[in-house]
Amino acid sequence: MSEGAATGGAATGDTAPATAGMTADGTADTPAAVPGAGMVADSAGAAGSQNRTADIVPGPGGVMTDEVGVVTGELTLRTEYADGKVTLRVQYKDADEWYAVTGGSVALADPAGLDAVHGVAVALLHRPEG
């Protein structure tokens, strides 16, 4: 190895960049073309909307919604992911109307977290024993 290569400088006749494309602060010296960088295997799933549903029976206090206040009894919970955000909605079981759960919306950067968020929501809201 030449002295130039050991110290980060270019050796005589060496045409490779001495900085490997990085600057002292860790940012790229110039943008690198890396095929597939920033892509997920299922790009339609990352950009499109997704949802999960579960039948629940909330505790005695019911579930507070933005549109109609408290709903009780047999409900269906839907956890929706769209545009980087998760929203919880409920409906009376087998009804047509969906209601937004009050306070049930949060940013979610990675749609892969939808199952975990849905699981937590079901665990918090499904209280058939009271």
mmCIF file of C-alpha atoms in Angstrom:
data_model
loop_
_atom_site.group_PDB
_atom_site.id
_atom_site.type_symbol
_atom_site.label_atom_id
_atom_site.label_comp_id
_atom_site.label_asym_id
_atom_site.label_seq_id
_atom_site.Cartn_x
_atom_site.Cartn_y
_atom_site.Cartn_z
ATOM 1 C CA MET A 1 0.000 0.000 0.000
ATOM 2 C CA SER A 2 1.346 3.418 -0.883
ATOM 3 C CA GLU A 3 1.666 6.264 1.593
ATOM 4 C CA GLY A 4 -1.024 8.214 -0.244
ATOM 5 C CA ALA A 5 -3.474 5.327 0.080
ATOM 6 C CA ALA A 6 -2.720 4.891 3.786
ATOM 7 C CA THR A 7 -3.301 8.569 4.591
ATOM 8 C CA GLY A 8 -6.366 9.010 2.418
ATOM 9 C CA GLY A 9 -4.594 10.813 -0.395
ATOM 10 C CA ALA A 10 -4.256 9.461 -3.892
ATOM 11 C CA ALA A 11 -1.092 7.576 -4.796
ATOM 12 C CA THR A 12 0.696 8.503 -7.971
ATOM 13 C CA GLY A 13 -1.202 7.029 -10.896
ATOM 14 C CA ASP A 14 -4.219 6.107 -8.675
ATOM 15 C CA THR A 15 -7.487 7.430 -10.156
ATOM 16 C CA ALA A 16 -9.876 6.303 -7.373
ATOM 17 C CA PRO A 17 -11.415 9.012 -5.181
ATOM 18 C CA ALA A 18 -9.570 9.475 -1.906
ATOM 19 C CA THR A 19 -12.722 10.148 0.175
ATOM 20 C CA ALA A 20 -14.858 7.206 -0.953
ATOM 21 C CA GLY A 21 -17.628 9.720 -1.639
ATOM 22 C CA MET A 22 -17.971 10.902 1.963
ATOM 23 C CA THR A 23 -17.169 14.208 3.609
ATOM 24 C CA ALA A 24 -15.912 14.773 7.150
ATOM 25 C CA ASP A 25 -19.431 15.344 8.482
ATOM 26 C CA GLY A 26 -20.638 12.016 7.057
ATOM 27 C CA THR A 27 -22.767 13.375 4.228
ATOM 28 C CA ALA A 28 -22.259 12.147 0.702
ATOM 29 C CA ASP A 29 -19.763 14.190 -1.305
ATOM 30 C CA THR A 30 -21.890 13.726 -4.421
ATOM 31 C CA PRO A 31 -25.158 11.835 -4.819
ATOM 32 C CA ALA A 32 -24.533 8.176 -5.567
ATOM 33 C CA ALA A 33 -26.711 6.257 -7.985
ATOM 34 C CA VAL A 34 -27.644 3.093 -6.117
ATOM 35 C CA PRO A 35 -30.269 0.967 -7.867
ATOM 36 C CA GLY A 36 -33.238 0.293 -5.596
ATOM 37 C CA ALA A 37 -32.131 2.657 -2.816
ATOM 38 C CA GLY A 38 -35.096 3.855 -0.794
ATOM 39 C CA MET A 39 -37.508 1.307 -2.268
ATOM 40 C CA VAL A 40 -39.433 -1.407 -0.471
ATOM 41 C CA ALA A 41 -40.199 -4.808 -1.948
ATOM 42 C CA ASP A 42 -43.909 -4.003 -2.229
ATOM 43 C CA SER A 43 -43.957 -0.358 -3.250
ATOM 44 C CA ALA A 44 -47.744 -0.423 -3.821
ATOM 45 C CA GLY A 45 -48.226 -1.476 -0.199
ATOM 46 C CA ALA A 46 -46.051 1.351 1.072
ATOM 47 C CA ALA A 47 -47.809 4.039 -0.935
ATOM 48 C CA GLY A 48 -51.345 2.657 -0.962
ATOM 49 C CA SER A 49 -53.847 2.362 1.809
ATOM 50 C CA GLN A 50 -54.104 -0.738 3.980
ATOM 51 C CA ASN A 51 -56.390 -1.726 6.834
ATOM 52 C CA ARG A 52 -57.007 -4.381 9.460
ATOM 53 C CA THR A 53 -60.316 -5.165 11.176
ATOM 54 C CA ALA A 54 -61.408 -7.013 14.303
ATOM 55 C CA ASP A 55 -64.684 -7.459 16.130
ATOM 56 C CA ILE A 56 -64.542 -6.017 19.635
ATOM 57 C CA VAL A 57 -66.758 -5.471 22.650
ATOM 58 C CA PRO A 58 -65.570 -2.421 24.595
ATOM 59 C CA GLY A 59 -65.862 -2.040 28.347
ATOM 60 C CA PRO A 60 -68.730 -0.216 30.072
ATOM 61 C CA GLY A 61 -67.472 3.228 28.957
ATOM 62 C CA GLY A 62 -67.651 2.298 25.258
ATOM 63 C CA VAL A 63 -65.513 3.971 22.605
ATOM 64 C CA MET A 64 -65.591 7.763 22.116
ATOM 65 C CA THR A 65 -65.977 8.847 18.484
ATOM 66 C CA ASP A 66 -65.684 12.248 16.821
ATOM 67 C CA GLU A 67 -68.997 12.019 14.986
ATOM 68 C CA VAL A 68 -71.536 10.520 17.416
ATOM 69 C CA GLY A 69 -69.889 10.428 20.842
ATOM 70 C CA VAL A 70 -69.758 7.134 22.745
ATOM 71 C CA VAL A 71 -70.611 3.864 20.991
ATOM 72 C CA THR A 72 -71.125 0.633 22.925
ATOM 73 C CA GLY A 73 -72.006 -2.993 22.284
ATOM 74 C CA GLU A 74 -70.662 -5.254 19.560
ATOM 75 C CA LEU A 75 -68.395 -3.188 17.311
ATOM 76 C CA THR A 76 -65.933 -3.675 14.491
ATOM 77 C CA LEU A 77 -62.608 -1.851 14.819
ATOM 78 C CA ARG A 78 -60.750 -0.898 11.642
ATOM 79 C CA THR A 79 -57.139 0.288 11.762
ATOM 80 C CA GLU A 80 -56.376 2.151 8.517
ATOM 81 C CA TYR A 81 -53.021 3.185 7.088
ATOM 82 C CA ALA A 82 -52.893 5.843 4.366
ATOM 83 C CA ASP A 83 -50.514 8.659 3.477
ATOM 84 C CA GLY A 84 -48.158 7.984 6.397
ATOM 85 C CA LYS A 85 -50.918 8.037 9.012
ATOM 86 C CA VAL A 86 -52.871 5.441 11.003
ATOM 87 C CA THR A 87 -56.521 6.117 11.854
ATOM 88 C CA LEU A 88 -58.792 4.025 14.076
ATOM 89 C CA ARG A 89 -62.459 3.753 13.155
ATOM 90 C CA VAL A 90 -65.350 1.783 14.649
ATOM 91 C CA GLN A 91 -68.775 0.759 13.453
ATOM 92 C CA TYR A 92 -71.644 -1.084 15.013
ATOM 93 C CA LYS A 93 -71.149 -4.698 13.943
ATOM 94 C CA ASP A 94 -72.441 -5.209 10.378
ATOM 95 C CA ALA A 95 -73.508 -1.539 10.008
ATOM 96 C CA ASP A 96 -72.533 0.700 7.097
ATOM 97 C CA GLU A 97 -71.302 3.823 8.904
ATOM 98 C CA TRP A 98 -67.770 4.134 10.255
ATOM 99 C CA TYR A 99 -66.827 6.607 13.012
ATOM 100 C CA ALA A 100 -63.366 8.002 13.784
ATOM 101 C CA VAL A 101 -62.148 7.065 17.262
ATOM 102 C CA THR A 102 -61.443 10.259 19.179
ATOM 103 C CA GLY A 103 -57.666 10.648 19.508
ATOM 104 C CA GLY A 104 -57.200 7.565 17.321
ATOM 105 C CA SER A 105 -54.932 8.996 14.636
ATOM 106 C CA VAL A 106 -51.133 9.099 14.558
ATOM 107 C CA ALA A 107 -48.287 9.342 12.056
ATOM 108 C CA LEU A 108 -46.699 6.023 11.111
ATOM 109 C CA ALA A 109 -43.592 6.252 8.959
ATOM 110 C CA ASP A 110 -43.413 2.550 8.097
ATOM 111 C CA PRO A 111 -46.592 0.722 7.040
ATOM 112 C CA ALA A 112 -44.989 -2.498 8.286
ATOM 113 C CA GLY A 113 -45.992 -1.309 11.771
ATOM 114 C CA LEU A 114 -49.720 -1.494 10.957
ATOM 115 C CA ASP A 115 -50.168 -4.979 12.433
ATOM 116 C CA ALA A 116 -48.528 -3.915 15.700
ATOM 117 C CA VAL A 117 -50.648 -0.767 15.982
ATOM 118 C CA HIS A 118 -53.807 -2.762 15.249
ATOM 119 C CA GLY A 119 -52.869 -5.358 17.866
ATOM 120 C CA VAL A 120 -52.360 -2.678 20.511
ATOM 121 C CA ALA A 121 -55.652 -0.971 19.602
ATOM 122 C CA VAL A 122 -57.579 -4.255 19.875
ATOM 123 C CA ALA A 123 -55.897 -5.051 23.200
ATOM 124 C CA LEU A 124 -56.862 -1.649 24.599
ATOM 125 C CA LEU A 125 -60.436 -1.479 23.328
ATOM 126 C CA HIS A 126 -61.655 -5.096 23.495
ATOM 127 C CA ARG A 127 -62.908 -5.495 27.081
ATOM 128 C CA PRO A 128 -65.855 -7.929 27.000
ATOM 129 C CA GLU A 129 -65.507 -8.643 30.720
ATOM 130 C CA GLY A 130 -65.692 -4.934 31.584
#
